[in-house]
GROMACS .gro file of C-alpha atoms in nm:
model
  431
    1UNK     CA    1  -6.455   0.532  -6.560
    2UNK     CA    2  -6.300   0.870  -6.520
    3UNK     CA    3  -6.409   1.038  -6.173
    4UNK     CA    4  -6.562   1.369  -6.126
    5UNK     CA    5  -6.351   1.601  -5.850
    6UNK     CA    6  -6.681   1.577  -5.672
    7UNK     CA    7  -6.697   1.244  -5.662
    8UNK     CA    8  -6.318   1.191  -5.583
    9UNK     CA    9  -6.376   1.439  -5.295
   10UNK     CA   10  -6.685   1.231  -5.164
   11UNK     CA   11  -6.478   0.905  -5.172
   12UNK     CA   12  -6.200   1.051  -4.951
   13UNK     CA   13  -6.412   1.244  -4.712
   14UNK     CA   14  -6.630   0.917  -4.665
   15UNK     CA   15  -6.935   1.084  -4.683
   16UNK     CA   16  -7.271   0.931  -4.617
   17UNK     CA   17  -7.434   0.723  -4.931
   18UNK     CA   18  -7.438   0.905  -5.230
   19UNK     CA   19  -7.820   0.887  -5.397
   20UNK     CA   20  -7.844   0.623  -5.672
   21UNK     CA   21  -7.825   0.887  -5.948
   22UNK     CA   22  -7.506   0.968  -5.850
   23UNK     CA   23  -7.335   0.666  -5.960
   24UNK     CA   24  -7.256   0.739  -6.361
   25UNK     CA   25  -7.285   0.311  -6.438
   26UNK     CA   26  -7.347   0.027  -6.209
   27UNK     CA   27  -7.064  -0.086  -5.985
   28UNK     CA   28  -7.021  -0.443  -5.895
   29UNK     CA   29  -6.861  -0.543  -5.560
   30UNK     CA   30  -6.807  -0.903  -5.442
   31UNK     CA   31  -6.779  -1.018  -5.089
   32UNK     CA   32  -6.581  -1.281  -4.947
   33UNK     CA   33  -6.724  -1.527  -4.664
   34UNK     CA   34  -6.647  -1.851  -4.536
   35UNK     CA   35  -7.027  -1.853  -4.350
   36UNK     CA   36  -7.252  -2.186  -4.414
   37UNK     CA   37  -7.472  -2.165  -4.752
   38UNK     CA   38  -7.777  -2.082  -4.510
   39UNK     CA   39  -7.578  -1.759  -4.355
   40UNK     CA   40  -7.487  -1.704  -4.681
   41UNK     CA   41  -7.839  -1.646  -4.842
   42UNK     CA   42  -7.933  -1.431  -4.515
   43UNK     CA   43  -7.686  -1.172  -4.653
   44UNK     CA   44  -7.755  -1.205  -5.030
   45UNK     CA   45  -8.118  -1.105  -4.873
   46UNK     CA   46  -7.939  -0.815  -4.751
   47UNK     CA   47  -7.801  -0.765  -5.053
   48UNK     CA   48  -8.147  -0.722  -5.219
   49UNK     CA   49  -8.248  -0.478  -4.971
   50UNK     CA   50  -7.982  -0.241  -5.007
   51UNK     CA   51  -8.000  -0.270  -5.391
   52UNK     CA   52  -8.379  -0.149  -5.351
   53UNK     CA   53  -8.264   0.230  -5.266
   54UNK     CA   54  -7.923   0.132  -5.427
   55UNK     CA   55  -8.004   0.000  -5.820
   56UNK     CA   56  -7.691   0.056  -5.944
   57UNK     CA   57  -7.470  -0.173  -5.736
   58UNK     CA   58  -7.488  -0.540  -5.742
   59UNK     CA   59  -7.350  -0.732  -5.443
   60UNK     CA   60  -7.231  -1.084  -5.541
   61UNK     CA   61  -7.173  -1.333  -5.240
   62UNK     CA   62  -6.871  -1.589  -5.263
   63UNK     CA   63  -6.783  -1.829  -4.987
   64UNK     CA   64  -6.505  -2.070  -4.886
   65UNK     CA   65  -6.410  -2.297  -4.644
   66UNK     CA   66  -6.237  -2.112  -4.312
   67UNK     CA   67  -5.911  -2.315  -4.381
   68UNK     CA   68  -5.864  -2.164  -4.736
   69UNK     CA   69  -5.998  -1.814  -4.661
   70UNK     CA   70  -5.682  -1.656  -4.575
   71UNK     CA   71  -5.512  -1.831  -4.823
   72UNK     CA   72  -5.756  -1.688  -5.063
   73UNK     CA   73  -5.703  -1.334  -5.032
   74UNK     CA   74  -5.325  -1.337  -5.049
   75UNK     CA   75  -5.338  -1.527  -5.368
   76UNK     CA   76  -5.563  -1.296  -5.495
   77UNK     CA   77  -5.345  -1.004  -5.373
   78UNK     CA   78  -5.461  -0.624  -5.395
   79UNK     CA   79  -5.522  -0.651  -5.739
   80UNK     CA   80  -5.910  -0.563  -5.882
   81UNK     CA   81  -5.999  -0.917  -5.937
   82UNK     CA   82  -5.949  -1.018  -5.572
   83UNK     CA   83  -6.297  -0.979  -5.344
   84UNK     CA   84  -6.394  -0.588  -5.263
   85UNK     CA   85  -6.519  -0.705  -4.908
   86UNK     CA   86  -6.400  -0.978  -4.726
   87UNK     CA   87  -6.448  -1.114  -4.415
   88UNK     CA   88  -6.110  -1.132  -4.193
   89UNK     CA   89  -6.032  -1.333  -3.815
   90UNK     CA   90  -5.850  -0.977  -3.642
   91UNK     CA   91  -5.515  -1.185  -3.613
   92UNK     CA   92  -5.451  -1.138  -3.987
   93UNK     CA   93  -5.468  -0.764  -4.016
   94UNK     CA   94  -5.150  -0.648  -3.902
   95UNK     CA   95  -4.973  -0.863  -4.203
   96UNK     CA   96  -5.284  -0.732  -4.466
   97UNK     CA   97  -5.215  -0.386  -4.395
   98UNK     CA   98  -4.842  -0.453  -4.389
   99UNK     CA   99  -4.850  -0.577  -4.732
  100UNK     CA  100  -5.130  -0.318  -4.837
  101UNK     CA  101  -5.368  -0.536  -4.922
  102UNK     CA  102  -5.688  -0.331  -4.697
  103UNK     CA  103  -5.793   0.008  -4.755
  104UNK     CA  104  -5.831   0.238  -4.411
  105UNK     CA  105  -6.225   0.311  -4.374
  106UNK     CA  106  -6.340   0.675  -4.462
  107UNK     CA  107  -6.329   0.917  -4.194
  108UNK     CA  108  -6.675   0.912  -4.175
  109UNK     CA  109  -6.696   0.541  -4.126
  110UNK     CA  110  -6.438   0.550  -3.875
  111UNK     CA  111  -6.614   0.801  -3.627
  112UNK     CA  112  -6.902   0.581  -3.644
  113UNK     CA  113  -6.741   0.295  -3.546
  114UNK     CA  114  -6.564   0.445  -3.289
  115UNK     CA  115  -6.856   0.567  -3.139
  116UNK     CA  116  -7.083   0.312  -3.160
  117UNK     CA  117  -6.812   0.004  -3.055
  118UNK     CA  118  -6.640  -0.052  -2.751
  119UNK     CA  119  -6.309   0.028  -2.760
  120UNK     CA  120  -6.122  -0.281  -2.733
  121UNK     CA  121  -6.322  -0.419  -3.028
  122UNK     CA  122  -6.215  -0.079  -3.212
  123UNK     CA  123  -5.877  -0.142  -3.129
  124UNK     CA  124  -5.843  -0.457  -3.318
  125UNK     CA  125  -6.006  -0.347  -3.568
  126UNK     CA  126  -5.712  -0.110  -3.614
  127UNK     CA  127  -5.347  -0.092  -3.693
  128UNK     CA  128  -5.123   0.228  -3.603
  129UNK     CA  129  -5.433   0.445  -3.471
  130UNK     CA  130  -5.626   0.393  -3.844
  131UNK     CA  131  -5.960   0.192  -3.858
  132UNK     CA  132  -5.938  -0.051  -4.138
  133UNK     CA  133  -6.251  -0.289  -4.080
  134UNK     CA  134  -6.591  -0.247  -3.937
  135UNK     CA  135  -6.641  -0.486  -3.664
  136UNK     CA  136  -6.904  -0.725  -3.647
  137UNK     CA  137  -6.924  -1.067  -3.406
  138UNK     CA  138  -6.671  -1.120  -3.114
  139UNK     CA  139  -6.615  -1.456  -3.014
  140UNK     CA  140  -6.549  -1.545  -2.622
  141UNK     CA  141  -6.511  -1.916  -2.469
  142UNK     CA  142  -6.680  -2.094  -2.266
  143UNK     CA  143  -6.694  -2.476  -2.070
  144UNK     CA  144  -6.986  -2.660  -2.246
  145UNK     CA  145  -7.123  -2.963  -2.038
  146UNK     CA  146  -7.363  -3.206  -2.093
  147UNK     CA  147  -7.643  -3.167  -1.834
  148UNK     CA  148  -7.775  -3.526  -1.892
  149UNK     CA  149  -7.425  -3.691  -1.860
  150UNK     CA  150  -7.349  -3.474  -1.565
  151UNK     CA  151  -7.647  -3.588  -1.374
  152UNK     CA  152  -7.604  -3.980  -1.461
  153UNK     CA  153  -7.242  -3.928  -1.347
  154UNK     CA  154  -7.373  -3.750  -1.038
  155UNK     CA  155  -7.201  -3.404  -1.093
  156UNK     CA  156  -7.448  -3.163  -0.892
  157UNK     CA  157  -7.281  -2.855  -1.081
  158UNK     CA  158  -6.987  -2.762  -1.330
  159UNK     CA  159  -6.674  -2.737  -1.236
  160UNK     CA  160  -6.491  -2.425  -1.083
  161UNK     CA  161  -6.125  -2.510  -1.061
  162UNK     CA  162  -5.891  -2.759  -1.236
  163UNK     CA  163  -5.957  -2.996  -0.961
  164UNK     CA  164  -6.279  -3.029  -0.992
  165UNK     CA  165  -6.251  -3.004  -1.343
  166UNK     CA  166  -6.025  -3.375  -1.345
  167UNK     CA  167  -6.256  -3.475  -1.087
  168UNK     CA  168  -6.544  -3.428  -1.319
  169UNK     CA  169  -6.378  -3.543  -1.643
  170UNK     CA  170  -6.287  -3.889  -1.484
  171UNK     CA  171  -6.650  -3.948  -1.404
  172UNK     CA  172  -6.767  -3.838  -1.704
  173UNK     CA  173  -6.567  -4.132  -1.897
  174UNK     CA  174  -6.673  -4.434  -1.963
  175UNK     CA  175  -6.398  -4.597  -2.241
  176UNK     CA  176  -6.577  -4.931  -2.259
  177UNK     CA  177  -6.891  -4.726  -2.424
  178UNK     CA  178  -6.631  -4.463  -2.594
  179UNK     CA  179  -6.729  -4.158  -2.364
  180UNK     CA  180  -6.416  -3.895  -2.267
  181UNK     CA  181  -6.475  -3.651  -2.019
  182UNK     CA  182  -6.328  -3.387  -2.143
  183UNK     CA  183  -6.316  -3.326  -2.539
  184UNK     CA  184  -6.007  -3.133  -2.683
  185UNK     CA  185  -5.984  -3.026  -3.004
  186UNK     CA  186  -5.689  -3.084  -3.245
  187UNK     CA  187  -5.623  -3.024  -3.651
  188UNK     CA  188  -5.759  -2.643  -3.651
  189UNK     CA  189  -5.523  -2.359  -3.538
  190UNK     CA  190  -5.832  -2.188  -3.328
  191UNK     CA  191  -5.991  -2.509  -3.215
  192UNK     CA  192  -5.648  -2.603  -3.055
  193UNK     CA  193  -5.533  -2.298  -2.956
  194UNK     CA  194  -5.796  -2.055  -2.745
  195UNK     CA  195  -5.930  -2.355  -2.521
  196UNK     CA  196  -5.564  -2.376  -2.409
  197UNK     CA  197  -5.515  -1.988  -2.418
  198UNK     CA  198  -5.873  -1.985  -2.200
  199UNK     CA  199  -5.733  -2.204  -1.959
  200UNK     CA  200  -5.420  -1.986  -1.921
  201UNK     CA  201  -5.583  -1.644  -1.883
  202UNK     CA  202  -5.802  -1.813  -1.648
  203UNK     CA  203  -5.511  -1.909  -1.413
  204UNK     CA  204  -5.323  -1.596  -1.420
  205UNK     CA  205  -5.134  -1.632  -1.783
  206UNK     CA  206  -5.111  -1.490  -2.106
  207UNK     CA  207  -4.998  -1.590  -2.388
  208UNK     CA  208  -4.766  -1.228  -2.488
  209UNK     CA  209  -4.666  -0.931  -2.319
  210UNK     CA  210  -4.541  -0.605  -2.440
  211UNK     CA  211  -4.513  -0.789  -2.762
  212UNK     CA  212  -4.295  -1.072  -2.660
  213UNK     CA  213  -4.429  -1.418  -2.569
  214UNK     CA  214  -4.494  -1.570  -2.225
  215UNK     CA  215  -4.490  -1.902  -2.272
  216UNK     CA  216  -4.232  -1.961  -2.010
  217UNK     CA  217  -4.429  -1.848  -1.704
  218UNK     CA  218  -4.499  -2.035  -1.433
  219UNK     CA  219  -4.883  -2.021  -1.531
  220UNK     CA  220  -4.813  -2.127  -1.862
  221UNK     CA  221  -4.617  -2.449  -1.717
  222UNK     CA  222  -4.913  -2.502  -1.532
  223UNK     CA  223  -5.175  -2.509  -1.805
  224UNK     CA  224  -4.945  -2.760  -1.999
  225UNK     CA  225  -4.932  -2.993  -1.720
  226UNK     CA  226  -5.306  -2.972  -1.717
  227UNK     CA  227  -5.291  -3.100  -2.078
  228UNK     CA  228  -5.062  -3.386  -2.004
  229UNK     CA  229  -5.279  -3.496  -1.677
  230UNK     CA  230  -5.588  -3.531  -1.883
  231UNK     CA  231  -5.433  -3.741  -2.166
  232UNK     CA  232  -5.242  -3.965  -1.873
  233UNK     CA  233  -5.551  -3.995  -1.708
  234UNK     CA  234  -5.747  -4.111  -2.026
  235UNK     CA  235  -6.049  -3.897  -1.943
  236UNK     CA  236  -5.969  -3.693  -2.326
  237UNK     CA  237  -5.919  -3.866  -2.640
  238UNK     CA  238  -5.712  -3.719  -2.862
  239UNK     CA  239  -5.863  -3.995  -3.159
  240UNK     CA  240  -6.189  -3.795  -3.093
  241UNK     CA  241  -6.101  -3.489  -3.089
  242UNK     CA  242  -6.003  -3.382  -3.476
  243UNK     CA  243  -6.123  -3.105  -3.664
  244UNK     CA  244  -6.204  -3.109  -4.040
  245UNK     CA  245  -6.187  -2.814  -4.277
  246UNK     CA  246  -6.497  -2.651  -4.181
  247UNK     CA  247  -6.405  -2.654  -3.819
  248UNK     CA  248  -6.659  -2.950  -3.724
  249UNK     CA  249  -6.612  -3.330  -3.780
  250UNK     CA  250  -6.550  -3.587  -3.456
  251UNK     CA  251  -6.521  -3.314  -3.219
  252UNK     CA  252  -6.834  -3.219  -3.305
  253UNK     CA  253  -7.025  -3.528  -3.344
  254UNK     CA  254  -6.892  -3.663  -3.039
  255UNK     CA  255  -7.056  -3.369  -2.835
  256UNK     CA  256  -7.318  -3.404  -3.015
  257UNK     CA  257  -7.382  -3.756  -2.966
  258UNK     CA  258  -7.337  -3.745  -2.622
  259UNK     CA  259  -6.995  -3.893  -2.612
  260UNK     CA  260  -6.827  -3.626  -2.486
  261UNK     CA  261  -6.927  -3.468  -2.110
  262UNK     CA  262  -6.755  -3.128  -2.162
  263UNK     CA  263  -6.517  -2.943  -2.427
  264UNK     CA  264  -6.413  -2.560  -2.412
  265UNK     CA  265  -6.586  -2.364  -2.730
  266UNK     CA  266  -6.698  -2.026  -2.798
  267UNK     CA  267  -7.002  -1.927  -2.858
  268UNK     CA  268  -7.083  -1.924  -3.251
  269UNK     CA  269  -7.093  -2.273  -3.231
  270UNK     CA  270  -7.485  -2.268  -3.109
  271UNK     CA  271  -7.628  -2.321  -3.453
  272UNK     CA  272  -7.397  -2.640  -3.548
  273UNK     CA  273  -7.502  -2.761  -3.177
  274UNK     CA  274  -7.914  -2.687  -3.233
  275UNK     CA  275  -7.902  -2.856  -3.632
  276UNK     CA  276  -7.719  -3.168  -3.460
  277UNK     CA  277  -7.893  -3.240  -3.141
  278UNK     CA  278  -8.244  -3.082  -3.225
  279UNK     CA  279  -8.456  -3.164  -2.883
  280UNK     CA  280  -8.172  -3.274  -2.720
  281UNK     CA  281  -7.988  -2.905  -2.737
  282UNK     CA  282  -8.191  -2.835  -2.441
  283UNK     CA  283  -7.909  -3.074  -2.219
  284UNK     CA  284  -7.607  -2.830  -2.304
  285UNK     CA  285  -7.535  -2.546  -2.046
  286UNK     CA  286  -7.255  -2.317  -2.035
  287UNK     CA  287  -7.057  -2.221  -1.746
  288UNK     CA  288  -6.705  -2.008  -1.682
  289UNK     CA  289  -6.378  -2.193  -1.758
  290UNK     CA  290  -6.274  -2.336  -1.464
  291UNK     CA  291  -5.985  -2.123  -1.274
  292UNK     CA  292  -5.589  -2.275  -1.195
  293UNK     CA  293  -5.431  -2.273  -0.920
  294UNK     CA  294  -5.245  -1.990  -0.991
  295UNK     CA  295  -5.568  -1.744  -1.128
  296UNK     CA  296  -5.805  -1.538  -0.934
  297UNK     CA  297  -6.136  -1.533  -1.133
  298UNK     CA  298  -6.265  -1.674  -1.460
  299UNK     CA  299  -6.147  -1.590  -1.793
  300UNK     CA  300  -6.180  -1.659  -2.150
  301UNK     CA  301  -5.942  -1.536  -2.447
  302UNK     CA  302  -6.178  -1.357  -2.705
  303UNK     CA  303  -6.156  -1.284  -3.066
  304UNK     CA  304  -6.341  -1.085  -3.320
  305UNK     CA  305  -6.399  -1.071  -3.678
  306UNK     CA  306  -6.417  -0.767  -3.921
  307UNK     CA  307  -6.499  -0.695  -4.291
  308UNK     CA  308  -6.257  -0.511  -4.506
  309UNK     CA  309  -6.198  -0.375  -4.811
  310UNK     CA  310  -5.963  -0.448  -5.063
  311UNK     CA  311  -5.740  -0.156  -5.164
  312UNK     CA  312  -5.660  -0.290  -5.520
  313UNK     CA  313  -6.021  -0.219  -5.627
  314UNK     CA  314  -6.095   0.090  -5.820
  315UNK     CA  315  -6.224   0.387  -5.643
  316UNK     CA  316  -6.560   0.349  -5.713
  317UNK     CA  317  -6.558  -0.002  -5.614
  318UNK     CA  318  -6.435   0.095  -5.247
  319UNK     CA  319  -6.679   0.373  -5.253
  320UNK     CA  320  -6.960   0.128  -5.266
  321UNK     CA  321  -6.827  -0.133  -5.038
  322UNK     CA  322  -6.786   0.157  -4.741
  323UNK     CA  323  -7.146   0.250  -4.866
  324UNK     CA  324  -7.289  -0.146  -4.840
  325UNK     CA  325  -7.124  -0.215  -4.494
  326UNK     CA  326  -7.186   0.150  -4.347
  327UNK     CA  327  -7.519  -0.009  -4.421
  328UNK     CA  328  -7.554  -0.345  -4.306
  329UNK     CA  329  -7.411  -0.246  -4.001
  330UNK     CA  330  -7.622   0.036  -3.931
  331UNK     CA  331  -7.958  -0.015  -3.723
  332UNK     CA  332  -8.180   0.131  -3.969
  333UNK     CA  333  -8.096  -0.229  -4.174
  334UNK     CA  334  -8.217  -0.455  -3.910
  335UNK     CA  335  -8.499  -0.510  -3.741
  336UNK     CA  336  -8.628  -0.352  -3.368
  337UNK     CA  337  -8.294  -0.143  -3.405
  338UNK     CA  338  -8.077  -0.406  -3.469
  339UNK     CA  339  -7.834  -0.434  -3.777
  340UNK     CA  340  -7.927  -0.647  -4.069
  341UNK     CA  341  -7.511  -0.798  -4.011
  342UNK     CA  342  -7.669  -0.825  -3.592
  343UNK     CA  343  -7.940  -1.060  -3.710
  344UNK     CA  344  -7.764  -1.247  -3.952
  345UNK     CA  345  -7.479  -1.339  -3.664
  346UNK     CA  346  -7.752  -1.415  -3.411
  347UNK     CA  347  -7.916  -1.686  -3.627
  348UNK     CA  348  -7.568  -1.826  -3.574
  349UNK     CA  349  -7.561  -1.785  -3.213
  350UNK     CA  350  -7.266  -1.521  -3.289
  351UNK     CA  351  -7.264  -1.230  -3.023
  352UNK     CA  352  -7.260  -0.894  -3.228
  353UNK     CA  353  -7.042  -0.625  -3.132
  354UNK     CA  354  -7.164  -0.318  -3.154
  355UNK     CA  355  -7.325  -0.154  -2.860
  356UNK     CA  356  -7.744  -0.116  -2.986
  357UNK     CA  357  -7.705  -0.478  -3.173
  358UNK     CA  358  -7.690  -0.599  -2.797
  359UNK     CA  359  -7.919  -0.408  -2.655
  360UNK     CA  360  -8.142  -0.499  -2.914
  361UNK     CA  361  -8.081  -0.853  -2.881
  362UNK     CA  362  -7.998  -0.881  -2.498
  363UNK     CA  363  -8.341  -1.066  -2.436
  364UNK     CA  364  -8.225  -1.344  -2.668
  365UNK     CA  365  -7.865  -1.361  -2.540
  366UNK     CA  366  -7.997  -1.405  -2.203
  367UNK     CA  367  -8.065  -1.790  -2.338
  368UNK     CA  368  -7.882  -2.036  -2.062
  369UNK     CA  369  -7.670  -2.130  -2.400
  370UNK     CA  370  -7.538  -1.754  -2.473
  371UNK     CA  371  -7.548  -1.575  -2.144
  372UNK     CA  372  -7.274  -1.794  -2.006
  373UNK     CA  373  -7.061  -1.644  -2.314
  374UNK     CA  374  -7.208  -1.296  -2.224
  375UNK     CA  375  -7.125  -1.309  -1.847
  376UNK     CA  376  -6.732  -1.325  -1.934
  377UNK     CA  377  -6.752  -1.085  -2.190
  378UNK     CA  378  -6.611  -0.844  -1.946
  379UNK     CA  379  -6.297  -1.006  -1.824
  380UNK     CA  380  -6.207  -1.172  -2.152
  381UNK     CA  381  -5.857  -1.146  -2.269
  382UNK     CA  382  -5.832  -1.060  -2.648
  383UNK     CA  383  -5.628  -1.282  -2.804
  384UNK     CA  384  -5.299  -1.061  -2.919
  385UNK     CA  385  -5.307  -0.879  -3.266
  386UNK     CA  386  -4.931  -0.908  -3.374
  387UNK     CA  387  -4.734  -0.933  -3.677
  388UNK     CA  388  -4.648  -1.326  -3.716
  389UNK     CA  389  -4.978  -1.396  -3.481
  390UNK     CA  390  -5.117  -1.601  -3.723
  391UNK     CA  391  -4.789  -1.809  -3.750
  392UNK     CA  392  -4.715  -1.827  -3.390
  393UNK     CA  393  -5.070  -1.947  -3.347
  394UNK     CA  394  -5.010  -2.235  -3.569
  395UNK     CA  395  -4.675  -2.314  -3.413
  396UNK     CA  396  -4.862  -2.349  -3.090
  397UNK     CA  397  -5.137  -2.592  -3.245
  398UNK     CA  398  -4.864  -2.795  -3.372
  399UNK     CA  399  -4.680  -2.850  -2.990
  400UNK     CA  400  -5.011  -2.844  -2.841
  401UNK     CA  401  -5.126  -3.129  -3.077
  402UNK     CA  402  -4.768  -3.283  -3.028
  403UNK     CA  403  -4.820  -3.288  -2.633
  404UNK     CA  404  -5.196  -3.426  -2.689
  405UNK     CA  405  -5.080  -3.743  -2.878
  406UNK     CA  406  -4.791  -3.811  -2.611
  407UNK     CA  407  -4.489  -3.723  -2.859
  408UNK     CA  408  -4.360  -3.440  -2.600
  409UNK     CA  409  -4.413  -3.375  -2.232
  410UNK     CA  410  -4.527  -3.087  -2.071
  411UNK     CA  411  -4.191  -2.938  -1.984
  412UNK     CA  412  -4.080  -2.989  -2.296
  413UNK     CA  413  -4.409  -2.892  -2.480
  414UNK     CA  414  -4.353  -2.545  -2.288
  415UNK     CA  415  -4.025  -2.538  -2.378
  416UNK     CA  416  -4.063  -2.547  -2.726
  417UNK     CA  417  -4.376  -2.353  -2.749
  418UNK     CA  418  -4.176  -2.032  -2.606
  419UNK     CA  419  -3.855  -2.072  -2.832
  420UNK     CA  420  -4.097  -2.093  -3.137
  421UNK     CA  421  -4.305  -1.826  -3.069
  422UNK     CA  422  -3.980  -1.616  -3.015
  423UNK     CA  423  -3.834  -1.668  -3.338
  424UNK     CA  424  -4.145  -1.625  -3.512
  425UNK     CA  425  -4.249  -1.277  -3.377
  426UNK     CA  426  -3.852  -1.183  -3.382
  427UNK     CA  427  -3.879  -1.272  -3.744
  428UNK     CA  428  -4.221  -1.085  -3.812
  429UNK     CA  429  -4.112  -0.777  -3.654
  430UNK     CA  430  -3.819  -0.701  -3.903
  431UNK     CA  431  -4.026  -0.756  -4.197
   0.00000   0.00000   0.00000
């Protein structure tokens, strides 16, 4: 379809949504998930409702499993037949906009986001001062515990330090009936990772600074001798503890049945938790991750997620992508001025990110499940946004995973966790 210079002009300004009679055919624009069939048909509802004051453009929902989403929108490339929308983890966007495979948002798109999101979320959302995504959930970590095991163990309260958090893991097993204390995660990049990455922001860590890793700090050394004590000590079970492609399996089920006493996990898993437990959801509580000896307050590493737009689809295309999320993430699509994206994260237990879809929802995430993720919203530590992050993330599961079956020690775990993680952001940089 050729393009008026009107129209052309409206598509780089980013101006507000054109009426229907503007568009000269119907546009079709597909949008990539990897959300649960249920979350799916919440936003092919959405989908309806924008189509009712937008006829001519048909939204068409595809999802995947997490593990091949990435995966799917390389293969696909830029070109027209990959997704127009797709929802991306904020580690991958520094290599998607390296290879041009995002568009940047319209400068009208941008200011709103700008204004209406805090400005760390922003800032991921970004590469080299340009917006390229709109924000929508952010993902923090927190300990889960079993309030029922807790009390047969006789555990008056969570734990507050790594002391007490060993204390409380040893009483918490029981190996005769199959029960670890504390539940790790192993066989998903995330799963692995941000517990551990939790653990080290909470005593004093991080994981990179000014770009270059800092895996060789005295924290660090300290939060990979925590690993090693636990498996020693037999209160976690690495056998329990795997991941499948959808990011549940044992792990899961073993929290779920009540045969593990605590595990570190953010927040979105609330829904997974309710569907498998049903009554007994009510004997999960959340509390702060527990602080090392070498950290000064509770932390958690957080994460968000964004949806972006493919810059190998046609103009027109793009324009109506900008148009659909401008909209779903605008409160006038929601209900009781939240966003119709806001309401379809909360069924999930996801914490939105923009500023009203909070406010509009703060009486639900005062819940005793979500407000222990709220309450360390504002001393998380985002987790970095770097070219190679989503390779030296998997490097890290790997010697993580290695350390949790007893193939490496801690020193050397640490050891070969930094030189890694060198390399690989070394490497990414000159690309």
């Amino acid at each position: 379809m050729k393009l008026t210079s009107r129209l052309r002009h409206a598509i780089a300004a980013g101006l507000a949504l054109m009426p229907a009679a503007a568009w000269a055919e119907p546009v079709n624009i597909s949008y990539l998930t990897h959300w649960s069939p249920e979350t799916v048909a919440l936003l092919e509802t959405a989908a309806k409702e924008f189509a009712k004051t937008n006829p001519d453009v048909t939204v068409t929902v595809r999802a995947v499993p997490f593990g091949d989403l990435l995966t799917t929108l390389r293969s696909q490339g830029g070109g027209g037949e990959g997704a127009t929308i797709a929802g991306i983890y904020d580690l991958w966007l520094p290599e998607l906009v390296r290879d041009k495979l995002v568009a940047p948002a319209p400068e009208a798109v941008a200011g709103e986001v700008k204004g209406a999101w805090p400005a760390g979320v922003v800032s991921a959302a970004s590469v080299g001062g340009a917006l390229y995504g709109i924000p929508n959930e952010i993902d923090v970590y927190a300990l889960n515990y079993n309030k029922a095991l807790f009390k047969e163990a006789g555990i008056a309260a969570p734990p507050k330090t790594w002391d007490e958090l060993k204390d409380a893991a040893k009483k918490l097993t029981k190996k005769d009936a199959g029960q670890q204390g504390f539940g790790m995660i192993n066989s998903w990049a995330a799963g692995v990772v941000h517990p551990f990455a939790s653990l080290l922001v909470s005593n004093g860590g991080e994981l990179v600074t000014d770009g270059k890793p800092a895996l060789d700090s005295k924290q660090a050394g300290e939060t990979f001798q925590l690993y090693e004590d636990l498996i020693k000590s037999g209160v976690s079970d690495p056998s329990m503890a795997t991941a499948d492609a959808n990011t549940t399996g044992p792990f899961l089920d073993n929290f779920v049945s009540g045969k593990t006493g605590m595990i570190i996990m953010a927040n979105w898993w609330e829904s997974a938790l309710k569907n498998g437990m049903g009554d007994k959801f009510s004997n999960i509580a959340t509390a702060p991750i527990p602080v090392g000896p070498s950290g000064d307050k509770p932390r958690s590493i957080s994460y968000s997620w964004m949806t972006v737009v493919n810059a190998g689809a046609s103009e027109t295309q793009q324009k109506a992508a900008w148009d659909f999320l401008a909209w779903l993430n605008s409160p006038k699509s929601g209900q009781n001025g939240g966003s119709a994206m806001s309401g379809i994260l909360m069924s999930m237990g996801i914490l939105p990110s923009r500023s009203s879809d909070v406010e509009a929802y703060k009486d639900k995430l005062g819940s005793e499940f979500l407000a222990g993720y709220v309450g360390v919203l504002a001393d998380a530590k985002p987790f970095p946004v770097v070219l190679g992050g989503q390779e030296f993330s998997e490097s890290l599961q790997q010697t993580l995973e290695a350390l949790q079956y007893g193939q490496v020690s801690a020193k050397d775990a640490q050891k070969n966790a930094q030189a890694d993680a060198t390399s690989i952001l070394e490497r990414a940089a000159k690309k």
